[in-house]
Short mmCIF file of C-alpha atoms and ligand atoms in Angstrom, two decimals:
data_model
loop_
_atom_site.label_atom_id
_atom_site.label_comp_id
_atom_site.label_asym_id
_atom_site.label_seq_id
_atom_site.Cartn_x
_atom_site.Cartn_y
_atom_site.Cartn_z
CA UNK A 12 1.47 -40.38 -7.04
CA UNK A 13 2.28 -37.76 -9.45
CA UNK A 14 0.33 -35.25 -7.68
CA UNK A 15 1.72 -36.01 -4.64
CA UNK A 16 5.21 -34.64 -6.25
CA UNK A 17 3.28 -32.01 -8.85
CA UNK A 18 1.53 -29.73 -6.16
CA UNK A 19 4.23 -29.03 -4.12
CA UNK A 20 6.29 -27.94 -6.94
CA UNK A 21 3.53 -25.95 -8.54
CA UNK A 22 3.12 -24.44 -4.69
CA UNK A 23 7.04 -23.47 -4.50
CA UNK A 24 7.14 -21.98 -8.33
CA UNK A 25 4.06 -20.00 -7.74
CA UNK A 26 5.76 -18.57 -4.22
CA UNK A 27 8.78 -18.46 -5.59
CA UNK A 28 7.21 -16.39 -8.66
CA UNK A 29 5.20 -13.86 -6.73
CA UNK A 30 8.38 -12.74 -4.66
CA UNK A 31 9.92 -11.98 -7.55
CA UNK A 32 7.25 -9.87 -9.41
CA UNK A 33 5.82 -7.45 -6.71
CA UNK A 34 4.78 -4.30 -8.46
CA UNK A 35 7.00 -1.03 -8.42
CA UNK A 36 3.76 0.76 -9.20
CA UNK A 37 4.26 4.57 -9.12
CA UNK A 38 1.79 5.36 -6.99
CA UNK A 39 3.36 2.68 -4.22
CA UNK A 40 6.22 4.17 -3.11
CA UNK A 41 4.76 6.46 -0.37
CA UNK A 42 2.04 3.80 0.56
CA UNK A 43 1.99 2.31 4.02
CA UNK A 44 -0.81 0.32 3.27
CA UNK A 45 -2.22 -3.17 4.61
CA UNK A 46 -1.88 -5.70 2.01
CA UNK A 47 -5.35 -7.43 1.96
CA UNK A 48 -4.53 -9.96 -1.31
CA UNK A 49 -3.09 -10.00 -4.42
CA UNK A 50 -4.43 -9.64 -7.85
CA UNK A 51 -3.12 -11.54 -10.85
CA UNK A 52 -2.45 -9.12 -14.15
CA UNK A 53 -3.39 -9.44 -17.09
CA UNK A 54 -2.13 -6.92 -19.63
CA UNK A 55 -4.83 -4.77 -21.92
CA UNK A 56 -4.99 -1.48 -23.66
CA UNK A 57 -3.37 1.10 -21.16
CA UNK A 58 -2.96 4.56 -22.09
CA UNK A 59 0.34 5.46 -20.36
CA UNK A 60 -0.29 9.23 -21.15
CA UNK A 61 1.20 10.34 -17.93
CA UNK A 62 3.23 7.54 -16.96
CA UNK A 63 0.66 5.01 -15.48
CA UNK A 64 2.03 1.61 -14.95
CA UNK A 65 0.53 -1.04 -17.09
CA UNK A 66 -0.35 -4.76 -15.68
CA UNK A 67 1.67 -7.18 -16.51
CA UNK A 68 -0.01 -10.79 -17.79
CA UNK A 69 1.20 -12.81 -14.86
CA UNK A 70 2.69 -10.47 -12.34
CA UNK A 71 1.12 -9.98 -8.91
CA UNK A 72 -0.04 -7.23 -7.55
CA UNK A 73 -0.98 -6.21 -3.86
CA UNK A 74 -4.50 -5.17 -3.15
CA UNK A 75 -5.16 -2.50 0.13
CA UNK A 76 -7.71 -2.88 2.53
CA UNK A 77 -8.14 0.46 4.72
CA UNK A 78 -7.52 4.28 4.42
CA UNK A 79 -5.65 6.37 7.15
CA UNK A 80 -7.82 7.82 9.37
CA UNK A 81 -9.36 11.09 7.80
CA UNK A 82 -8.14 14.07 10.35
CA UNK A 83 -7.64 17.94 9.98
CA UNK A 84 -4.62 16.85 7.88
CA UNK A 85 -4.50 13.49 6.67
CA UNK A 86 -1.23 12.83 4.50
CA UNK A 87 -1.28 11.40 0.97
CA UNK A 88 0.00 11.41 -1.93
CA UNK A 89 -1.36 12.88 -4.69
CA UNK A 90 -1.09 11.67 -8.07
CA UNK A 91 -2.36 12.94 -11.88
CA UNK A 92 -5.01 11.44 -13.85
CA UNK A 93 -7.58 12.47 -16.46
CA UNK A 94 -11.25 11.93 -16.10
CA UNK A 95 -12.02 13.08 -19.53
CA UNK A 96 -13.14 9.94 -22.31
CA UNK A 97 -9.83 8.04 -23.77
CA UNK A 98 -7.50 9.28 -20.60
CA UNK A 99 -5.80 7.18 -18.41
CA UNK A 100 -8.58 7.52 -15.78
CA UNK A 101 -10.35 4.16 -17.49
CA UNK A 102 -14.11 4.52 -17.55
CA UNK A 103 -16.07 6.96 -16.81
CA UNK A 104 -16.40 8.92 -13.19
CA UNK A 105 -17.90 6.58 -10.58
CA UNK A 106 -20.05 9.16 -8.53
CA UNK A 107 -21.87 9.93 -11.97
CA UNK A 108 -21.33 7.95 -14.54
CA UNK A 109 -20.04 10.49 -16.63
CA UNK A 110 -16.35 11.98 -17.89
CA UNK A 111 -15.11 15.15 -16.87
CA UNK A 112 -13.18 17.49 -18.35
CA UNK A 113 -9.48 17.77 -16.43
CA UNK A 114 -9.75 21.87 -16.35
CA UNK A 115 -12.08 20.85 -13.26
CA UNK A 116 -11.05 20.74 -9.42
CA UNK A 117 -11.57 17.14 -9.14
CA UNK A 118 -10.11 14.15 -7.90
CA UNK A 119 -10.33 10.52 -7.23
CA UNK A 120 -9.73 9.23 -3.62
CA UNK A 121 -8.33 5.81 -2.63
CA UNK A 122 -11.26 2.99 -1.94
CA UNK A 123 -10.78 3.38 1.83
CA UNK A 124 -11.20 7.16 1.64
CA UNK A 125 -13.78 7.08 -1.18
CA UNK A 126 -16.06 5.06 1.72
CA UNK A 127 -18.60 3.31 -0.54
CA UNK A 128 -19.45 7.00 -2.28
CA UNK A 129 -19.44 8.48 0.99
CA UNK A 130 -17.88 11.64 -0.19
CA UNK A 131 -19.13 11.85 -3.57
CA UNK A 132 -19.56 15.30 -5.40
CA UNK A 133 -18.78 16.25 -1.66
CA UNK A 134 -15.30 18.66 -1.69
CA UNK A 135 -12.43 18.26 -0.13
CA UNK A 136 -9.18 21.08 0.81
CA UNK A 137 -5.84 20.19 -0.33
CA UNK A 138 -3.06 21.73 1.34
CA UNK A 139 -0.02 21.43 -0.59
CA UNK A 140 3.24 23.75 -2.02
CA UNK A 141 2.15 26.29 0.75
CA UNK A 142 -1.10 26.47 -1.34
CA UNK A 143 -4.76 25.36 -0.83
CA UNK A 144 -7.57 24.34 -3.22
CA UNK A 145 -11.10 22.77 -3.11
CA UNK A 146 -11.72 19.74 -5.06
CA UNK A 147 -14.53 18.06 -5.86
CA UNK A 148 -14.78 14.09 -5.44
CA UNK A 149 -16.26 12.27 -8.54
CA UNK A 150 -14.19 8.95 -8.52
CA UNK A 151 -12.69 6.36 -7.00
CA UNK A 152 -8.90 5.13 -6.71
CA UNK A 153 -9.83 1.89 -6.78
CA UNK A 154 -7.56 -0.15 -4.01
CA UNK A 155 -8.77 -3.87 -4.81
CA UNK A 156 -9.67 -4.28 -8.38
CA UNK A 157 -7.85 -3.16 -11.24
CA UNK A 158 -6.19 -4.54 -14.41
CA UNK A 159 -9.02 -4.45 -16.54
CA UNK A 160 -10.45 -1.64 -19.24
CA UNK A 161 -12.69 0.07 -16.16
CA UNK A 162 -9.02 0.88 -14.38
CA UNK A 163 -7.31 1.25 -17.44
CA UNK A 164 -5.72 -1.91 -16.71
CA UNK A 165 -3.67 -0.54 -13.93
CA UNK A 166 -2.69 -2.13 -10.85
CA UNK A 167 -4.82 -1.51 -7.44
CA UNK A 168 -4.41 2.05 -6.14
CA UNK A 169 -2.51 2.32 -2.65
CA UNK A 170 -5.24 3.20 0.29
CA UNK A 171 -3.14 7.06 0.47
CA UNK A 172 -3.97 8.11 -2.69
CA UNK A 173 -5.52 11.54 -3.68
CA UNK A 174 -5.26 11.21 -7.56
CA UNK A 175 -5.91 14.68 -9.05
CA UNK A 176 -6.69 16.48 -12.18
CA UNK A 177 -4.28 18.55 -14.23
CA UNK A 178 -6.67 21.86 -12.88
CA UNK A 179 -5.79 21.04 -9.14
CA UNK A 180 -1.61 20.72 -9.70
CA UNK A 181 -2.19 23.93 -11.60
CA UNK A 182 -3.82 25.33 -8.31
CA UNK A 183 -1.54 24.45 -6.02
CA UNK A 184 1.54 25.54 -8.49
CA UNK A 185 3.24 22.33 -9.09
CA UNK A 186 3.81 20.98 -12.33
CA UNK A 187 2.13 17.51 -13.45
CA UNK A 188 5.38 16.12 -14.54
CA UNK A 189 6.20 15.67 -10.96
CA UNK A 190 3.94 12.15 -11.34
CA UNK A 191 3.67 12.35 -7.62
CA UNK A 192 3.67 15.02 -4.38
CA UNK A 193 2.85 14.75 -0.74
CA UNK A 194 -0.16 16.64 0.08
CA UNK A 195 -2.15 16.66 3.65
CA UNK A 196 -6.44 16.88 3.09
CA UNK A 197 -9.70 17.52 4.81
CA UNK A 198 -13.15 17.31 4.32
CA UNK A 199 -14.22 21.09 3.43
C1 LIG B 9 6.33 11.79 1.37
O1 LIG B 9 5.71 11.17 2.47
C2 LIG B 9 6.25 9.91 2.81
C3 LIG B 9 5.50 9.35 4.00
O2 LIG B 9 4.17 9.67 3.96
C4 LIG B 9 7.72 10.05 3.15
O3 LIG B 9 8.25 8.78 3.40
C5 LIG B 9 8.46 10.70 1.99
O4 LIG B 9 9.79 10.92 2.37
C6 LIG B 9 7.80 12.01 1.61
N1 LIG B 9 8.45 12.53 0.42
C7 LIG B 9 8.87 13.79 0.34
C8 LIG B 9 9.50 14.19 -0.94
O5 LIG B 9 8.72 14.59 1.26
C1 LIG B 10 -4.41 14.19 -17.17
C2 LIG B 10 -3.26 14.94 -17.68
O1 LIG B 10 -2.80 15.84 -17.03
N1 LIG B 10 -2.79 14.55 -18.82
C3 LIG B 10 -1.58 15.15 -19.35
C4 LIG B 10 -0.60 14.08 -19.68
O2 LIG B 10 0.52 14.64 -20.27
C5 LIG B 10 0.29 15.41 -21.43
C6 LIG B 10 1.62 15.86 -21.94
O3 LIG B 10 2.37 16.47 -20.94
C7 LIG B 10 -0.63 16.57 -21.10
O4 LIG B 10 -0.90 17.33 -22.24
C8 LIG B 10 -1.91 16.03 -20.53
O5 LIG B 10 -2.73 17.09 -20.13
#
């Protein structure tokens, strides 16, 4: 009997919740991703060094299944993050295990995009600012999981997301602080 009335309820306050608390992630704006789940926060050391947005015990966030298809200029949006140890890129690189230092052309690509290592230490050309530079893929953006120390408990990464070190902004002229800036990219 009391179940009867209890899971209902519980059903409409959990609904009710999650409409409420979608994520204004940074990195979501631009996205015009499919939403493939959601993923329950849970709030842990974050390093918000460059404005990442920190999960939220409770709050749900989407997950992304897919990438655009890759052409000879495939929009995204590129993003900053540090690969080095104790940055806000989480653990270490996932094509080799190891940190980089951000004075290196490199950059993470969305799960969709990263293909299962596909393109690992393979390069890709950003075009951006009127500008083009090669950077090297060593990580993952990861679309699904997130929210724990690996993603610097971050939210899932949208499936557009080219997330680059300080050294490629540099390249292509544009200034970090920007958080965010609509780039098209190829494999090289
Ligand atoms: C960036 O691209 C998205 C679509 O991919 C677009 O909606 C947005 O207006 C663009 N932003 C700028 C500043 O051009
Ligand atoms: C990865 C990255 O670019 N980190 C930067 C975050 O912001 C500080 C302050 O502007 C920079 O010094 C870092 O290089």
């Amino acid at each position: 009997m009391a179940n009867k009335l209890l899971f209902p309820l519980i059903f409409l306050a959990l609904f009710s919740h999650s409409q409420q608390t979608l994520a204004t992630n940074k990195k979501h704006k631009h996205g015009q991703c499919k939403i493939g789940g959601y993923l329950k926060g849970k709030a842990g050391t974050c390093n918000t060094e460059n404005d990442s947005e920190c999960c939220v015990t409770g709050q749900l966030y989407p997950q992304y299944t897919g990438s655009p298809k890759v052409t000879r200029h495939t929009h995204a949006t590129m993003t900053i993050n540090s690969f080095e140890a104790g940055g806000d890129g989480g653990g270490p690189s996932e094509c080799d295990n190891q940190y980089h230092s951000d004075d290196e052309l490199i950059v993470a690509l969305s799960t969709g995009w990263f293909a299962k290592k596909s393109r690992c230490l393979k390069y890709i050309k950003i075009c951006g600012n009127g500008r083009t530079v090669l950077a090297k893929v060593v990580d993952e953006c990861d679309s699904v999981n997130g929210c724990d120390a690996v993603h610097n408990f971050e939210p899932p990464c949208p499936c557009n997301i080219v997330d680059a070190s300080k050294a490629v902004w540099k390249a292509l002229g544009l200034n970090p602080r920007m958080d965010e800036y609509n780039i098209t990219w190829t494999d090289a």
